[in-house]
mmCIF file of C-alpha atoms and ligand atoms in Angstrom:
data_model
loop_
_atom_site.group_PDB
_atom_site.id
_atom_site.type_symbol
_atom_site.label_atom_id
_atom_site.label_comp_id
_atom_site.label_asym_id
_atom_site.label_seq_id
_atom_site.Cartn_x
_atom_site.Cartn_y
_atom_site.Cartn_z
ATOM 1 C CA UNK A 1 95.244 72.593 102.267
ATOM 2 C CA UNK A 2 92.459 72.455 99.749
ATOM 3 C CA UNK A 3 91.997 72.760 96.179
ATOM 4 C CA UNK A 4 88.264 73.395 94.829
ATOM 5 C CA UNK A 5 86.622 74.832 91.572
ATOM 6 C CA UNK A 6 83.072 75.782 92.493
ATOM 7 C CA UNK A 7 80.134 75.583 89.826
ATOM 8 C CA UNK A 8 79.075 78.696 91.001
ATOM 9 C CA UNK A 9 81.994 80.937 90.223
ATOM 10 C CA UNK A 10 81.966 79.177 86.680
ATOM 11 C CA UNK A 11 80.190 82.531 84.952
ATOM 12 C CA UNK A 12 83.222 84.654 86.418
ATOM 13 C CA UNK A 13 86.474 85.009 84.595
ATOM 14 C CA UNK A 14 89.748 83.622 85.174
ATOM 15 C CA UNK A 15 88.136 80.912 87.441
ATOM 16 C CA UNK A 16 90.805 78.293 88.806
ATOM 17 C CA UNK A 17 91.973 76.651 91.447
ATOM 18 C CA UNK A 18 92.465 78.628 94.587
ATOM 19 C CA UNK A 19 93.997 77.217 97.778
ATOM 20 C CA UNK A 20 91.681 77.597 100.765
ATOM 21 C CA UNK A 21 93.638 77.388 104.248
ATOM 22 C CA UNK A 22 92.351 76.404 107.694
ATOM 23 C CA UNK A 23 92.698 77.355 111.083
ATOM 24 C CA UNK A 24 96.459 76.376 111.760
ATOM 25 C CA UNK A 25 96.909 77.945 108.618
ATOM 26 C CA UNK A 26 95.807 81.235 109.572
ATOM 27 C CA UNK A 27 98.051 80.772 112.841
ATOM 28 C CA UNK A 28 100.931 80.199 110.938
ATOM 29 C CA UNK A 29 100.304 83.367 108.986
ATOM 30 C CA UNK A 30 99.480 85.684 111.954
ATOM 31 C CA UNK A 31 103.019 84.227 113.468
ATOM 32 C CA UNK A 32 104.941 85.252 110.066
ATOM 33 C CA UNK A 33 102.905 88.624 109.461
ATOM 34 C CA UNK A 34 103.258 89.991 112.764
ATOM 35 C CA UNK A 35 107.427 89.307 112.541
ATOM 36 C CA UNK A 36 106.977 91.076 109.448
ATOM 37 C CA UNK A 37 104.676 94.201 110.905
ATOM 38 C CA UNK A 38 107.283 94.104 114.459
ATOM 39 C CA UNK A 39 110.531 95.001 111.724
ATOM 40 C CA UNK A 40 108.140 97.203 110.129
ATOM 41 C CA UNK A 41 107.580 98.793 113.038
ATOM 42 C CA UNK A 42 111.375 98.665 113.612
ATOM 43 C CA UNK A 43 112.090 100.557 110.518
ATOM 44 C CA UNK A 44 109.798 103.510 111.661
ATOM 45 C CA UNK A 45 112.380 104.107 114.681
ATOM 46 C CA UNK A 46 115.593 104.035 112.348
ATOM 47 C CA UNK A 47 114.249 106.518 108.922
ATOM 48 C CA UNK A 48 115.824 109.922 109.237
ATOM 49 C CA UNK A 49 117.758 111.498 106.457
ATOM 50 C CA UNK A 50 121.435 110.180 106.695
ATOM 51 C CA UNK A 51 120.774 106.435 106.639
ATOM 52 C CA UNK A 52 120.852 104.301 103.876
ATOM 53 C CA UNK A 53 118.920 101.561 102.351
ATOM 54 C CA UNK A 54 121.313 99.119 102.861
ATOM 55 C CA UNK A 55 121.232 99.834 106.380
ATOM 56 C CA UNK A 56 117.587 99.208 106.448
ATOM 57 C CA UNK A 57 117.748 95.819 104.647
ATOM 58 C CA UNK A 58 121.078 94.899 106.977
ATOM 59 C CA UNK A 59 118.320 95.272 109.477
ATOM 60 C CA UNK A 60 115.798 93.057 108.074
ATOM 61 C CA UNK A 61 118.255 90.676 107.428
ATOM 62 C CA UNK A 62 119.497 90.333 111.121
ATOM 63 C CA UNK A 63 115.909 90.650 112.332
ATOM 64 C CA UNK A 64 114.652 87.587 110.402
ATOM 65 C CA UNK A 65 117.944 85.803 111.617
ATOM 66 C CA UNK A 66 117.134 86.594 115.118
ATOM 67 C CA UNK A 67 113.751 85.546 115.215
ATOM 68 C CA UNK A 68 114.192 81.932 112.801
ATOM 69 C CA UNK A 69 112.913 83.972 109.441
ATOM 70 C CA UNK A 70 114.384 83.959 106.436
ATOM 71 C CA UNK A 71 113.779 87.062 103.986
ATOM 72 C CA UNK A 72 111.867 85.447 101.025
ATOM 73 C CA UNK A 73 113.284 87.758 98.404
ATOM 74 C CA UNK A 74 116.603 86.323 99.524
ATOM 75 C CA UNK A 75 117.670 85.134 95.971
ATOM 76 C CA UNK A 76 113.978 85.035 94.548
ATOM 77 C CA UNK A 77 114.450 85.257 91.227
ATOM 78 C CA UNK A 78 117.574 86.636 91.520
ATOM 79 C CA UNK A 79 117.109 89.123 93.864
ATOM 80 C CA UNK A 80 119.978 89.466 95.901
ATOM 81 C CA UNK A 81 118.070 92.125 99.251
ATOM 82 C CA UNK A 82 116.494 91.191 101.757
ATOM 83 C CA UNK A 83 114.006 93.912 101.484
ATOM 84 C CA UNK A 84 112.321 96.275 98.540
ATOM 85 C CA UNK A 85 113.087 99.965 99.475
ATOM 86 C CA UNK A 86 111.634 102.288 96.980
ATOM 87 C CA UNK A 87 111.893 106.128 96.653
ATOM 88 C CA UNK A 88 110.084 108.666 95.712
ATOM 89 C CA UNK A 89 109.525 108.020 92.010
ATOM 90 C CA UNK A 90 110.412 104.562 92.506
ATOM 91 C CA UNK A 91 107.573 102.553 92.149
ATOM 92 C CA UNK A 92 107.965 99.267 93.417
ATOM 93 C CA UNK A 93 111.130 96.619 93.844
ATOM 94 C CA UNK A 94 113.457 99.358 94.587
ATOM 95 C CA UNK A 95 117.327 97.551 95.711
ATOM 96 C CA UNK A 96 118.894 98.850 98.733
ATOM 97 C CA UNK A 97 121.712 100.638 98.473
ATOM 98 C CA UNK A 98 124.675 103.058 99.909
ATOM 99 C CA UNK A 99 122.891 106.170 99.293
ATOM 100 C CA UNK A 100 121.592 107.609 101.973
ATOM 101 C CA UNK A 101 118.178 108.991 102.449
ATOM 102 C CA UNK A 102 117.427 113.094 101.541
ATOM 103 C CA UNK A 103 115.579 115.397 103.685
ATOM 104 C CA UNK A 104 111.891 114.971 102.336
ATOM 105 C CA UNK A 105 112.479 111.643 100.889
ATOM 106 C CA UNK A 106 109.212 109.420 100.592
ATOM 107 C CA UNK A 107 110.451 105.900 100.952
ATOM 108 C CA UNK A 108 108.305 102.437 100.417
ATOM 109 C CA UNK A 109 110.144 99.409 102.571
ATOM 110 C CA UNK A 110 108.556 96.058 101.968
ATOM 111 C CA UNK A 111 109.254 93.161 103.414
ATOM 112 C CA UNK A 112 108.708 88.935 103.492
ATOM 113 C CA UNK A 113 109.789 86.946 106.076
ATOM 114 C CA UNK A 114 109.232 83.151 105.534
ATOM 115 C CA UNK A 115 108.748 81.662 109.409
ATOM 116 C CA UNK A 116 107.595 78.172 110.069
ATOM 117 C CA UNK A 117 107.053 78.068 106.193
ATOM 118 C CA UNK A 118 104.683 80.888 106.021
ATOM 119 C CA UNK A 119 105.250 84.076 104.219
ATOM 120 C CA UNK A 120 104.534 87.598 106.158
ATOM 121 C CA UNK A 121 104.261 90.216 103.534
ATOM 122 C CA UNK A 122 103.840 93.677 103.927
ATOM 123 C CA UNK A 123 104.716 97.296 103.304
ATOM 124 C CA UNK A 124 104.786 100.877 104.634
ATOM 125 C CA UNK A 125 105.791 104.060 103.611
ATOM 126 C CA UNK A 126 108.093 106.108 105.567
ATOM 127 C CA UNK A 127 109.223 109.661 105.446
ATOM 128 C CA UNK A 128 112.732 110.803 106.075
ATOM 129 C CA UNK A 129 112.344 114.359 107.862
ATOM 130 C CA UNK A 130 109.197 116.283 106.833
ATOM 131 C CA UNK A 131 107.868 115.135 104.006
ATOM 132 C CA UNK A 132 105.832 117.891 101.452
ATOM 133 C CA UNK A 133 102.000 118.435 101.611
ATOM 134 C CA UNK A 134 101.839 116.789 97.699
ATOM 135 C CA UNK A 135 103.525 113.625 98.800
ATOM 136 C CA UNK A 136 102.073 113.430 102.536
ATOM 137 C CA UNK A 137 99.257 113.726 100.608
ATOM 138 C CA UNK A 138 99.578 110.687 98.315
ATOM 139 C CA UNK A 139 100.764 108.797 101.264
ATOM 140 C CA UNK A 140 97.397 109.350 103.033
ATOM 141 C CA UNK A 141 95.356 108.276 99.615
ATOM 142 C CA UNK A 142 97.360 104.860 99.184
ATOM 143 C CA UNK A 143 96.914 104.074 102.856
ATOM 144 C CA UNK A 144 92.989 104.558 102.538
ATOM 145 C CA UNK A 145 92.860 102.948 99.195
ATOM 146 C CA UNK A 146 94.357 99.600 100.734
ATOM 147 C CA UNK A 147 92.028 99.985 104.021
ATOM 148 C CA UNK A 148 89.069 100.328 101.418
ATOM 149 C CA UNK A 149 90.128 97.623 99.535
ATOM 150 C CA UNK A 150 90.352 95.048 102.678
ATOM 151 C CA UNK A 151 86.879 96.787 103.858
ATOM 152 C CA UNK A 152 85.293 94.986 101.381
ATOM 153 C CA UNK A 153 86.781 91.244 101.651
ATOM 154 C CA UNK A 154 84.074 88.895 102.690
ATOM 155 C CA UNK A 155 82.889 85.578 101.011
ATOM 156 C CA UNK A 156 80.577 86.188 98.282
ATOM 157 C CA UNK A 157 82.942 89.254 97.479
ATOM 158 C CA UNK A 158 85.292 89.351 94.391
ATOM 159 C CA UNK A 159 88.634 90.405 93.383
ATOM 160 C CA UNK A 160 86.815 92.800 91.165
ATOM 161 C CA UNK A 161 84.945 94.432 94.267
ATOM 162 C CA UNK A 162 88.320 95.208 95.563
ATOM 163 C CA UNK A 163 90.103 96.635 92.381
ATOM 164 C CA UNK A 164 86.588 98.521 92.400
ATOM 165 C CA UNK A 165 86.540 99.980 95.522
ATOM 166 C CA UNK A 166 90.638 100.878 95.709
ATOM 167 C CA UNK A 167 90.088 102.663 91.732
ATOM 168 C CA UNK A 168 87.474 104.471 92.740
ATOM 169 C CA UNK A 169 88.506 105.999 95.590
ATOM 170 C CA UNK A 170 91.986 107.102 94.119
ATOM 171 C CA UNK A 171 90.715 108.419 91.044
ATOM 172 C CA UNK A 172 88.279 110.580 93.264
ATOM 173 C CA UNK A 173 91.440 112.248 94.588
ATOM 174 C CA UNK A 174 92.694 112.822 91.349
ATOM 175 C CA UNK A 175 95.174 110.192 91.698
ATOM 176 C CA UNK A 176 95.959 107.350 89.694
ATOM 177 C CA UNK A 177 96.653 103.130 90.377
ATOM 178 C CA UNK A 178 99.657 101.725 88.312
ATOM 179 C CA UNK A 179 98.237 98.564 87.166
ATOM 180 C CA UNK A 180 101.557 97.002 85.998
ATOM 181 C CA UNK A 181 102.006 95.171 89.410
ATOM 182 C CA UNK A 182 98.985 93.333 91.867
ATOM 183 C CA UNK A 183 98.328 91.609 94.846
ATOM 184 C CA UNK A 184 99.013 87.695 94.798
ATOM 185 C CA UNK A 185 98.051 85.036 96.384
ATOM 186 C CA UNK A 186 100.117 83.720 99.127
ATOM 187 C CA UNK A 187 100.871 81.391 102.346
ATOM 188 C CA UNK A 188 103.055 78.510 101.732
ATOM 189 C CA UNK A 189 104.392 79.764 98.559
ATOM 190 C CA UNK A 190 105.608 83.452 98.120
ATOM 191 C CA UNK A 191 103.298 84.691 94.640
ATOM 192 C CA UNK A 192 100.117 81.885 94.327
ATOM 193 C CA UNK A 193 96.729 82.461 92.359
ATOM 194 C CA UNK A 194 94.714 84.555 92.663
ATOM 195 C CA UNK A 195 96.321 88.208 91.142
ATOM 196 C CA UNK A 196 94.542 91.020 93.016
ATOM 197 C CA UNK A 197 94.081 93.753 90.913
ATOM 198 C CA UNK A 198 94.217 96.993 92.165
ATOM 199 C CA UNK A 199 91.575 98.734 89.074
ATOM 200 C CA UNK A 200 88.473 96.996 88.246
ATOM 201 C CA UNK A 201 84.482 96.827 88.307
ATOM 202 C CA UNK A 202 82.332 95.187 90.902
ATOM 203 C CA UNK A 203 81.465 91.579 90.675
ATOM 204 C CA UNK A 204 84.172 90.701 88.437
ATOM 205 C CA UNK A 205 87.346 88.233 89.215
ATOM 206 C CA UNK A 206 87.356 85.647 91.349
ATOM 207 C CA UNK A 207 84.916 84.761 93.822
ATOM 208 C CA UNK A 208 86.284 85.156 97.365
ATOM 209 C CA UNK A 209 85.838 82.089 100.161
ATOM 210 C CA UNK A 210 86.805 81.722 103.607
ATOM 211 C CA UNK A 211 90.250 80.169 104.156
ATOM 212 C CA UNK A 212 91.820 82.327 100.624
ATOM 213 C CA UNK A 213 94.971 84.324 101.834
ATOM 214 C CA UNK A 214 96.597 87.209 99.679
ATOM 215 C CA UNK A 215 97.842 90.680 99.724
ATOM 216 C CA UNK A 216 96.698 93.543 98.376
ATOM 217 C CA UNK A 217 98.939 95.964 97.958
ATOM 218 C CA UNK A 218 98.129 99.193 95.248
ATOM 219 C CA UNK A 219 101.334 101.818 94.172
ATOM 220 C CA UNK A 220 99.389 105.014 93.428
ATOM 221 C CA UNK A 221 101.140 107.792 91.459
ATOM 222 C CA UNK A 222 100.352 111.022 91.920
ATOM 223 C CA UNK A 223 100.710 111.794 87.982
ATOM 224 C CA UNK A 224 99.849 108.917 85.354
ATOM 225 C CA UNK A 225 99.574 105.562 86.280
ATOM 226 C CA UNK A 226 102.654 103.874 83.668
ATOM 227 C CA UNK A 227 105.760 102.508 84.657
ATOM 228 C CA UNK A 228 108.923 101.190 83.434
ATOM 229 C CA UNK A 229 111.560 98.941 84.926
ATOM 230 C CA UNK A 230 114.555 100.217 85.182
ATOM 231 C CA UNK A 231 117.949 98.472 83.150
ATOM 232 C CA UNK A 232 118.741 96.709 86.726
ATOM 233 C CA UNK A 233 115.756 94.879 86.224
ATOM 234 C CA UNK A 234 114.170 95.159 88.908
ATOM 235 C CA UNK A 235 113.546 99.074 90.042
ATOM 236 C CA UNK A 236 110.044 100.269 88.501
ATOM 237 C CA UNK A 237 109.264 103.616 88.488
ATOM 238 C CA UNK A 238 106.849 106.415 86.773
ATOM 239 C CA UNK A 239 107.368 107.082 83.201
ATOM 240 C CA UNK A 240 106.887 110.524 84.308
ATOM 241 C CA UNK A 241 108.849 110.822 87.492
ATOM 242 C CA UNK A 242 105.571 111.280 89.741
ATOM 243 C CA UNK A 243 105.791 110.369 93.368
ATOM 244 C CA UNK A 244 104.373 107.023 93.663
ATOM 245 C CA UNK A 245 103.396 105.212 97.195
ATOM 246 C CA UNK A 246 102.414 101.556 98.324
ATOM 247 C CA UNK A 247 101.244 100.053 101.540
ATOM 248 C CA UNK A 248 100.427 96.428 101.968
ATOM 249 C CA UNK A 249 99.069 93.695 103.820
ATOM 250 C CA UNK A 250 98.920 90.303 104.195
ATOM 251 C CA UNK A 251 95.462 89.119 104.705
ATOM 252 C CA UNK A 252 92.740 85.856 105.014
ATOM 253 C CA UNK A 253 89.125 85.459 104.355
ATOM 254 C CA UNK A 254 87.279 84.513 107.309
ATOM 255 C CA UNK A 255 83.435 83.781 107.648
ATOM 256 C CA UNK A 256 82.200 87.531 107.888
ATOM 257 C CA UNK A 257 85.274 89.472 106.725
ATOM 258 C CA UNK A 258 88.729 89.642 106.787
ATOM 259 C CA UNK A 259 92.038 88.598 109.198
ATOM 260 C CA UNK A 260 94.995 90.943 108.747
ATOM 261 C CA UNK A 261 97.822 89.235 109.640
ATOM 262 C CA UNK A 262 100.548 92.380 109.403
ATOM 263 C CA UNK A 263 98.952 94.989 111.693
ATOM 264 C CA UNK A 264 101.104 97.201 113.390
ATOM 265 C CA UNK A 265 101.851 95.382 117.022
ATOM 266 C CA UNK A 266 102.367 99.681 117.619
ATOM 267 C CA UNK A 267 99.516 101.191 115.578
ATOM 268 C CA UNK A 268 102.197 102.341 113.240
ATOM 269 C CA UNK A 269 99.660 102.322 110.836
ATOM 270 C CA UNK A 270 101.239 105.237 108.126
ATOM 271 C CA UNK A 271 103.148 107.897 108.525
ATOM 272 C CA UNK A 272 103.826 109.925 111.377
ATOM 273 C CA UNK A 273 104.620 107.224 113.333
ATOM 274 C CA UNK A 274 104.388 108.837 116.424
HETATM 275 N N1 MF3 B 1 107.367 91.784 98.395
HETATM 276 C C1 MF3 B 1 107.034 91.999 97.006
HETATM 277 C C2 MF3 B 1 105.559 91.768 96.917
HETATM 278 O O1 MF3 B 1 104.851 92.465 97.567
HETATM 279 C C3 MF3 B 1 107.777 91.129 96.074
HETATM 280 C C4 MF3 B 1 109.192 91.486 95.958
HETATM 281 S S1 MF3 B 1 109.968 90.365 94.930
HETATM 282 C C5 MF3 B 1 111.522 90.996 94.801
HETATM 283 O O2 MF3 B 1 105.054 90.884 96.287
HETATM 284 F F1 MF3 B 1 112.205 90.076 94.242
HETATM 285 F F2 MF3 B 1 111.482 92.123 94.135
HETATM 286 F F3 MF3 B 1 111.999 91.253 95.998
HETATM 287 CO CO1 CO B 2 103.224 91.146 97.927
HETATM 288 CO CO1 CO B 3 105.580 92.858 99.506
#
């Protein structure tokens, strides 16, 4: 592990201290993000109307246990799930519960499995039955905003180019990115510098070097982009009850781009998972 503050980035803002990882590193991390993408990929077989939440993080508990993983929202913070699951409205940090799913439900399930000391984080969105043409819509929008964010990782990049490149695209399909919540950098620890924003202009942010691993991960509402957290504490959803959507991955800069570490072992990439 390696600390550095580079003369060059000086001019940008927020320049710190951002933990560059090497090669065993980035093993580690493919090891925990693909346990993460293979329960993913789980949770695409079991989403029909009918089940509940809690069912799907009673799954992602079991499947870390099975495989050596621990859940790393497992009493973070006081989080008591194993997994987020959040629907329709719900934003982001949605808890599991006994209710179970509605025909046409839209349904975010993210989860972090800690293996080997590595974190795996990532998140899809699944449908329960057939979901409407507004909110298979949205669906399709988030999932291209993430891929264009990660299309544009590279050294020399910035956070900014990212935030850039995801804001841009949404907007153009008259959607909008919440910008309450980012990306984070992770790898050893769970949330680490740098935030990736998921709004923002070209060139600014941090710098991005080889070895820096994070997530980016935008929630794009269909309506207005503000939130509130619900009195649980946790559950975050649109101040005005628009359908809201998430994917995200767990990725590392390498020398001419980017490593994803929680790609789909079954091209389960978004919904239908066919
Ligand atoms: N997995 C979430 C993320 O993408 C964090 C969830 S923290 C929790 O960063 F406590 F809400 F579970
Ligand atoms: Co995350
Ligand atoms: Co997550």
């Amino acid at each position: 592990m390696v600390t550095y503050i580079d003369a060059k980035s000086a001019p940008l803002k927020n320049t710190g201290q951002i933990r560059l990882y090497d090669e065993e590193a980035f093993e580690g991390m493919m090891k925990a993000g693909q346990l993460t993408a293979t329960a993913l990929d789980h949770v695409a077989e079991m989403i029909k109307p009918g089940l509940t939440t809690d069912e799907i993080d009673k799954f992602v508990f079991e499947f870390g246990m099975d495989h050596d993983a621990l859940p790393a929202t497992l009493n973070y913070r006081g989080y008591t799930k194993s997994s987020c699951t959040s629907i329709n409205h719900v934003v982001c940090h949605g808890i599991p519960n006994n209710k179970p799913l509605k025909e046409g439900d839209i349904v975010n399930v993210d989860i972090t499995y800690v293996l080997d000391g590595w974190h795996g984080d990532s998140s899809r969105m699944y449908c329960a039955g057939i979901p409407k043409r507004a909110a298979e819509r949205l669906i399709d929008v988030t999932y291209e905003s993430l891929m264009r964010g990660i299309g544009v990782v590279k050294p020399g990049a910035t956070t900014g180019d990212i935030g850039a490149a995801i804001q841009s695209y949404a907007e153009s399909e008259r959607c909008s990115v919440v910008r309450d919540f980012c990306g984070h950098g992770l790898g050893l620890l769970f949330h680490d510098m740098p935030n990736i924003l998921h709004y923002g202009r070209q060139g600014e942010g941090f710098e991005l070097r080889t070895g820096m691993i994070f997530t980016i991960e935008p929630m794009i509402n269909l309506g207005r982009p503000h939130v509130k957290v619900l009195p649980d504490g946790w559950t975050a959803v649109t101040r005005d009850r628009s359908l809201s959507a998430q994917f995200e991955h767990s990725i590392g800069v390498t020398k001419d781009g980017c490593q994803i570490f929680t790609k789909s072992p079954k091209g389960y990439d978004k919904p239908p998972y066919l």
